[in-house]
């Protein structure tokens, strides 16, 4: 018998409540705090709270804990690195971990071109650096991003972000010359939702509308795209779409920046989501799953694009030695065992969810790649009206039953468990979701 999920006191229990009260007194009010989970420890796909409740985790700390909680090989690598030196500043000096990780990422990145790698502390720092690099390399200023995109929260990155107006409100003026265009969101597409197949209307409109009426393509430095849109609702573009976007970029000398902060490092069953389409981006961004929870990200650029000169960019902590060790251990695990498991478990989860789709009318669409799966809820399948309240109730009720979930977009359940989940974990999550949908809908 598994010892999780196991609810011993309805969460939040007394120990959790005390910490929540203290947190609420002193932390900045901008934090969201989805539900009162107060973590004491974790192991694999299990998270234990301070009252002894054990949860099955299907959100991985926002798709970060790729190797599960406290994987012994990641913990050993972190301990070993921490015991030697905590910091020296990779922008100014050398150490093996940084050289090794940059070499590793350059070699594992999609496409045949030689790459150069810049290490960051986070996803948003990777976006920020990529905006600078794209402008520097092209000497053009404009940036195109997609509606529903999430690229981070620092001022430049949040300008590209277009998932919630609240993330912009009161913070302007943001970066000038950023243009948003419709994403390949088949289920709600203004061009092809009612057609049998995607007609690439969104890509055509970039040239036929944006480039003829508003913006000269010769001024565009880069198009930023999430190969699978994350925060916007776990949206997988139709096959061939990313290749068409690559061709559009090539026609106009625009750089293609693939933001794989959420969908990269094995999450979709391949090392990078771009690989499903055989596309080589000019710049690839990674973070989240790369360090198994240690803060690290990277800008992986084709050598021909990585033209920034010595001193033009840097980061005091980026590529911290302890984080490099965590990332190297993570990549070892993802390559040797977790990518295969992700593809297998992703198929099982997707198949189970399709059965739930047939059973529960509140499910409008199930979509995903590997262990990055979205379940979009609607009030009515015909009108496709989103059902955000149902999503909220489901996430909270699942927490009470010992399953950690999270939403994305307006009313999509995002399933992004640690890549170590097994058949029993997948079946347990499916059974809990099935039961709750029967109760709630
Ligand atoms: C989370 C996320 C970011 C921002 O990463 P942070 O580490 O939170 O700054 C950027 N892009 C995508 C696709 C993300 O999912």
mmCIF file of C-alpha atoms in Angstrom, residues 221-378:
data_model
loop_
_atom_site.group_PDB
_atom_site.id
_atom_site.type_symbol
_atom_site.label_atom_id
_atom_site.label_comp_id
_atom_site.label_asym_id
_atom_site.label_seq_id
_atom_site.Cartn_x
_atom_site.Cartn_y
_atom_site.Cartn_z
ATOM 1 C CA UNK A 221 14.094 41.663 -34.013
ATOM 2 C CA UNK A 222 12.338 38.520 -32.798
ATOM 3 C CA UNK A 223 9.174 36.507 -32.386
ATOM 4 C CA UNK A 224 8.919 34.944 -28.927
ATOM 5 C CA UNK A 225 6.848 31.764 -28.773
ATOM 6 C CA UNK A 226 6.085 29.037 -26.263
ATOM 7 C CA UNK A 227 6.097 25.823 -28.365
ATOM 8 C CA UNK A 228 3.395 24.641 -25.948
ATOM 9 C CA UNK A 229 1.710 27.601 -24.295
ATOM 10 C CA UNK A 230 1.900 27.186 -20.515
ATOM 11 C CA UNK A 231 0.198 29.734 -18.253
ATOM 12 C CA UNK A 232 -2.162 30.600 -21.127
ATOM 13 C CA UNK A 233 -3.840 27.194 -20.798
ATOM 14 C CA UNK A 234 -1.529 24.325 -21.828
ATOM 15 C CA UNK A 235 -2.233 24.825 -25.513
ATOM 16 C CA UNK A 236 -0.510 22.619 -28.101
ATOM 17 C CA UNK A 237 -0.358 24.209 -31.574
ATOM 18 C CA UNK A 238 -1.420 22.015 -34.533
ATOM 19 C CA UNK A 239 1.302 19.949 -36.255
ATOM 20 C CA UNK A 240 3.344 22.029 -38.679
ATOM 21 C CA UNK A 241 2.422 25.360 -37.108
ATOM 22 C CA UNK A 242 5.815 25.993 -35.498
ATOM 23 C CA UNK A 243 7.561 25.080 -38.766
ATOM 24 C CA UNK A 244 5.434 27.654 -40.591
ATOM 25 C CA UNK A 245 6.350 30.246 -37.983
ATOM 26 C CA UNK A 246 10.031 29.356 -38.493
ATOM 27 C CA UNK A 247 9.596 29.945 -42.242
ATOM 28 C CA UNK A 248 7.924 33.301 -41.669
ATOM 29 C CA UNK A 249 10.886 34.350 -39.514
ATOM 30 C CA UNK A 250 13.321 33.199 -42.204
ATOM 31 C CA UNK A 251 11.499 35.199 -44.898
ATOM 32 C CA UNK A 252 12.052 38.421 -42.949
ATOM 33 C CA UNK A 253 15.326 37.881 -41.096
ATOM 34 C CA UNK A 254 13.484 37.719 -37.770
ATOM 35 C CA UNK A 255 14.893 35.629 -34.915
ATOM 36 C CA UNK A 256 12.700 32.840 -33.541
ATOM 37 C CA UNK A 257 12.932 32.642 -29.754
ATOM 38 C CA UNK A 258 11.474 29.440 -28.296
ATOM 39 C CA UNK A 259 10.541 29.967 -24.657
ATOM 40 C CA UNK A 260 10.811 26.429 -23.303
ATOM 41 C CA UNK A 261 10.922 27.550 -19.687
ATOM 42 C CA UNK A 262 7.836 25.447 -18.905
ATOM 43 C CA UNK A 263 7.701 22.885 -21.720
ATOM 44 C CA UNK A 264 11.416 22.017 -21.929
ATOM 45 C CA UNK A 265 13.714 19.535 -20.167
ATOM 46 C CA UNK A 266 11.763 16.395 -20.958
ATOM 47 C CA UNK A 267 8.298 17.571 -19.891
ATOM 48 C CA UNK A 268 6.689 16.824 -23.281
ATOM 49 C CA UNK A 269 8.397 13.441 -23.656
ATOM 50 C CA UNK A 270 11.261 14.932 -25.698
ATOM 51 C CA UNK A 271 14.097 17.006 -24.292
ATOM 52 C CA UNK A 272 12.656 20.101 -26.006
ATOM 53 C CA UNK A 273 9.124 20.671 -27.304
ATOM 54 C CA UNK A 274 10.625 22.136 -30.538
ATOM 55 C CA UNK A 275 11.888 18.641 -31.370
ATOM 56 C CA UNK A 276 8.331 17.387 -31.964
ATOM 57 C CA UNK A 277 8.301 19.768 -34.942
ATOM 58 C CA UNK A 278 11.930 19.410 -35.993
ATOM 59 C CA UNK A 279 12.391 23.162 -35.567
ATOM 60 C CA UNK A 280 15.660 24.818 -34.621
ATOM 61 C CA UNK A 281 15.029 28.148 -32.893
ATOM 62 C CA UNK A 282 17.646 30.910 -33.030
ATOM 63 C CA UNK A 283 17.400 31.281 -29.281
ATOM 64 C CA UNK A 284 16.027 28.746 -26.796
ATOM 65 C CA UNK A 285 15.098 29.682 -23.225
ATOM 66 C CA UNK A 286 15.012 27.202 -20.383
ATOM 67 C CA UNK A 287 14.575 27.373 -16.588
ATOM 68 C CA UNK A 288 11.845 25.767 -14.395
ATOM 69 C CA UNK A 289 12.489 21.995 -14.726
ATOM 70 C CA UNK A 290 16.204 22.452 -15.451
ATOM 71 C CA UNK A 291 17.359 22.601 -11.833
ATOM 72 C CA UNK A 292 14.760 20.321 -10.179
ATOM 73 C CA UNK A 293 13.877 23.332 -7.983
ATOM 74 C CA UNK A 294 17.270 25.014 -7.714
ATOM 75 C CA UNK A 295 17.089 28.444 -9.395
ATOM 76 C CA UNK A 296 18.762 28.218 -12.779
ATOM 77 C CA UNK A 297 17.886 29.073 -16.363
ATOM 78 C CA UNK A 298 19.675 29.510 -19.659
ATOM 79 C CA UNK A 299 19.701 31.384 -22.949
ATOM 80 C CA UNK A 300 20.911 28.958 -25.602
ATOM 81 C CA UNK A 301 21.658 30.883 -28.807
ATOM 82 C CA UNK A 302 23.015 29.880 -32.189
ATOM 83 C CA UNK A 303 26.632 30.940 -32.285
ATOM 84 C CA UNK A 304 25.924 33.205 -35.274
ATOM 85 C CA UNK A 305 23.341 35.077 -33.146
ATOM 86 C CA UNK A 306 25.351 35.127 -29.911
ATOM 87 C CA UNK A 307 27.232 38.238 -30.988
ATOM 88 C CA UNK A 308 27.150 40.139 -27.698
ATOM 89 C CA UNK A 309 30.612 41.352 -26.780
ATOM 90 C CA UNK A 310 32.465 40.936 -23.494
ATOM 91 C CA UNK A 311 30.919 43.115 -20.788
ATOM 92 C CA UNK A 312 27.652 43.784 -22.613
ATOM 93 C CA UNK A 313 25.652 41.409 -20.383
ATOM 94 C CA UNK A 314 26.205 39.499 -17.136
ATOM 95 C CA UNK A 315 24.699 38.114 -13.931
ATOM 96 C CA UNK A 316 26.188 37.920 -10.429
ATOM 97 C CA UNK A 317 24.472 34.675 -9.443
ATOM 98 C CA UNK A 318 23.517 33.239 -12.839
ATOM 99 C CA UNK A 319 25.027 29.767 -13.159
ATOM 100 C CA UNK A 320 25.659 29.456 -9.438
ATOM 101 C CA UNK A 321 27.836 26.347 -8.869
ATOM 102 C CA UNK A 322 25.293 24.572 -6.657
ATOM 103 C CA UNK A 323 22.557 25.188 -9.240
ATOM 104 C CA UNK A 324 24.818 23.987 -12.071
ATOM 105 C CA UNK A 325 25.363 20.728 -10.164
ATOM 106 C CA UNK A 326 21.585 20.331 -9.731
ATOM 107 C CA UNK A 327 21.016 20.988 -13.440
ATOM 108 C CA UNK A 328 23.667 18.493 -14.552
ATOM 109 C CA UNK A 329 22.173 15.808 -12.277
ATOM 110 C CA UNK A 330 18.694 16.661 -13.570
ATOM 111 C CA UNK A 331 19.754 16.372 -17.214
ATOM 112 C CA UNK A 332 21.402 12.983 -16.449
ATOM 113 C CA UNK A 333 18.153 11.684 -14.944
ATOM 114 C CA UNK A 334 15.900 13.121 -17.631
ATOM 115 C CA UNK A 335 18.024 11.669 -20.428
ATOM 116 C CA UNK A 336 18.612 8.248 -18.886
ATOM 117 C CA UNK A 337 15.174 7.398 -17.491
ATOM 118 C CA UNK A 338 12.630 10.179 -17.082
ATOM 119 C CA UNK A 339 11.992 11.151 -20.701
ATOM 120 C CA UNK A 340 10.871 7.614 -21.543
ATOM 121 C CA UNK A 341 8.724 7.460 -18.421
ATOM 122 C CA UNK A 342 7.209 10.841 -19.297
ATOM 123 C CA UNK A 343 6.144 9.685 -22.753
ATOM 124 C CA UNK A 344 4.604 6.471 -21.328
ATOM 125 C CA UNK A 345 2.869 8.090 -18.353
ATOM 126 C CA UNK A 346 1.723 10.996 -20.530
ATOM 127 C CA UNK A 347 -0.045 8.570 -22.860
ATOM 128 C CA UNK A 348 -1.695 6.820 -19.945
ATOM 129 C CA UNK A 349 -2.838 10.113 -18.415
ATOM 130 C CA UNK A 350 -4.102 11.435 -21.745
ATOM 131 C CA UNK A 351 -6.027 8.208 -22.446
ATOM 132 C CA UNK A 352 -7.581 8.316 -18.964
ATOM 133 C CA UNK A 353 -8.582 11.945 -19.412
ATOM 134 C CA UNK A 354 -10.178 11.188 -22.793
ATOM 135 C CA UNK A 355 -12.372 8.659 -20.989
ATOM 136 C CA UNK A 356 -13.339 11.355 -18.496
ATOM 137 C CA UNK A 357 -14.080 13.674 -21.418
ATOM 138 C CA UNK A 358 -16.578 11.140 -22.760
ATOM 139 C CA UNK A 359 -18.201 10.934 -19.338
ATOM 140 C CA UNK A 360 -18.245 14.534 -18.078
ATOM 141 C CA UNK A 361 -19.909 17.213 -20.238
ATOM 142 C CA UNK A 362 -18.012 19.967 -18.419
ATOM 143 C CA UNK A 363 -14.813 18.940 -20.235
ATOM 144 C CA UNK A 364 -14.555 20.932 -23.454
ATOM 145 C CA UNK A 365 -11.145 19.764 -24.584
ATOM 146 C CA UNK A 366 -8.258 17.536 -23.469
ATOM 147 C CA UNK A 367 -4.883 18.291 -25.042
ATOM 148 C CA UNK A 368 -1.239 17.772 -24.256
ATOM 149 C CA UNK A 369 2.176 16.360 -24.943
ATOM 150 C CA UNK A 370 3.971 14.082 -22.500
ATOM 151 C CA UNK A 371 3.248 15.171 -18.945
ATOM 152 C CA UNK A 372 2.062 18.631 -19.954
ATOM 153 C CA UNK A 373 -1.672 18.142 -20.282
ATOM 154 C CA UNK A 374 -4.530 20.633 -20.193
ATOM 155 C CA UNK A 375 -8.184 19.894 -19.486
ATOM 156 C CA UNK A 376 -10.343 22.844 -20.498
ATOM 157 C CA UNK A 377 -13.662 23.169 -18.667
ATOM 158 C CA UNK A 378 -16.731 24.768 -20.220
#
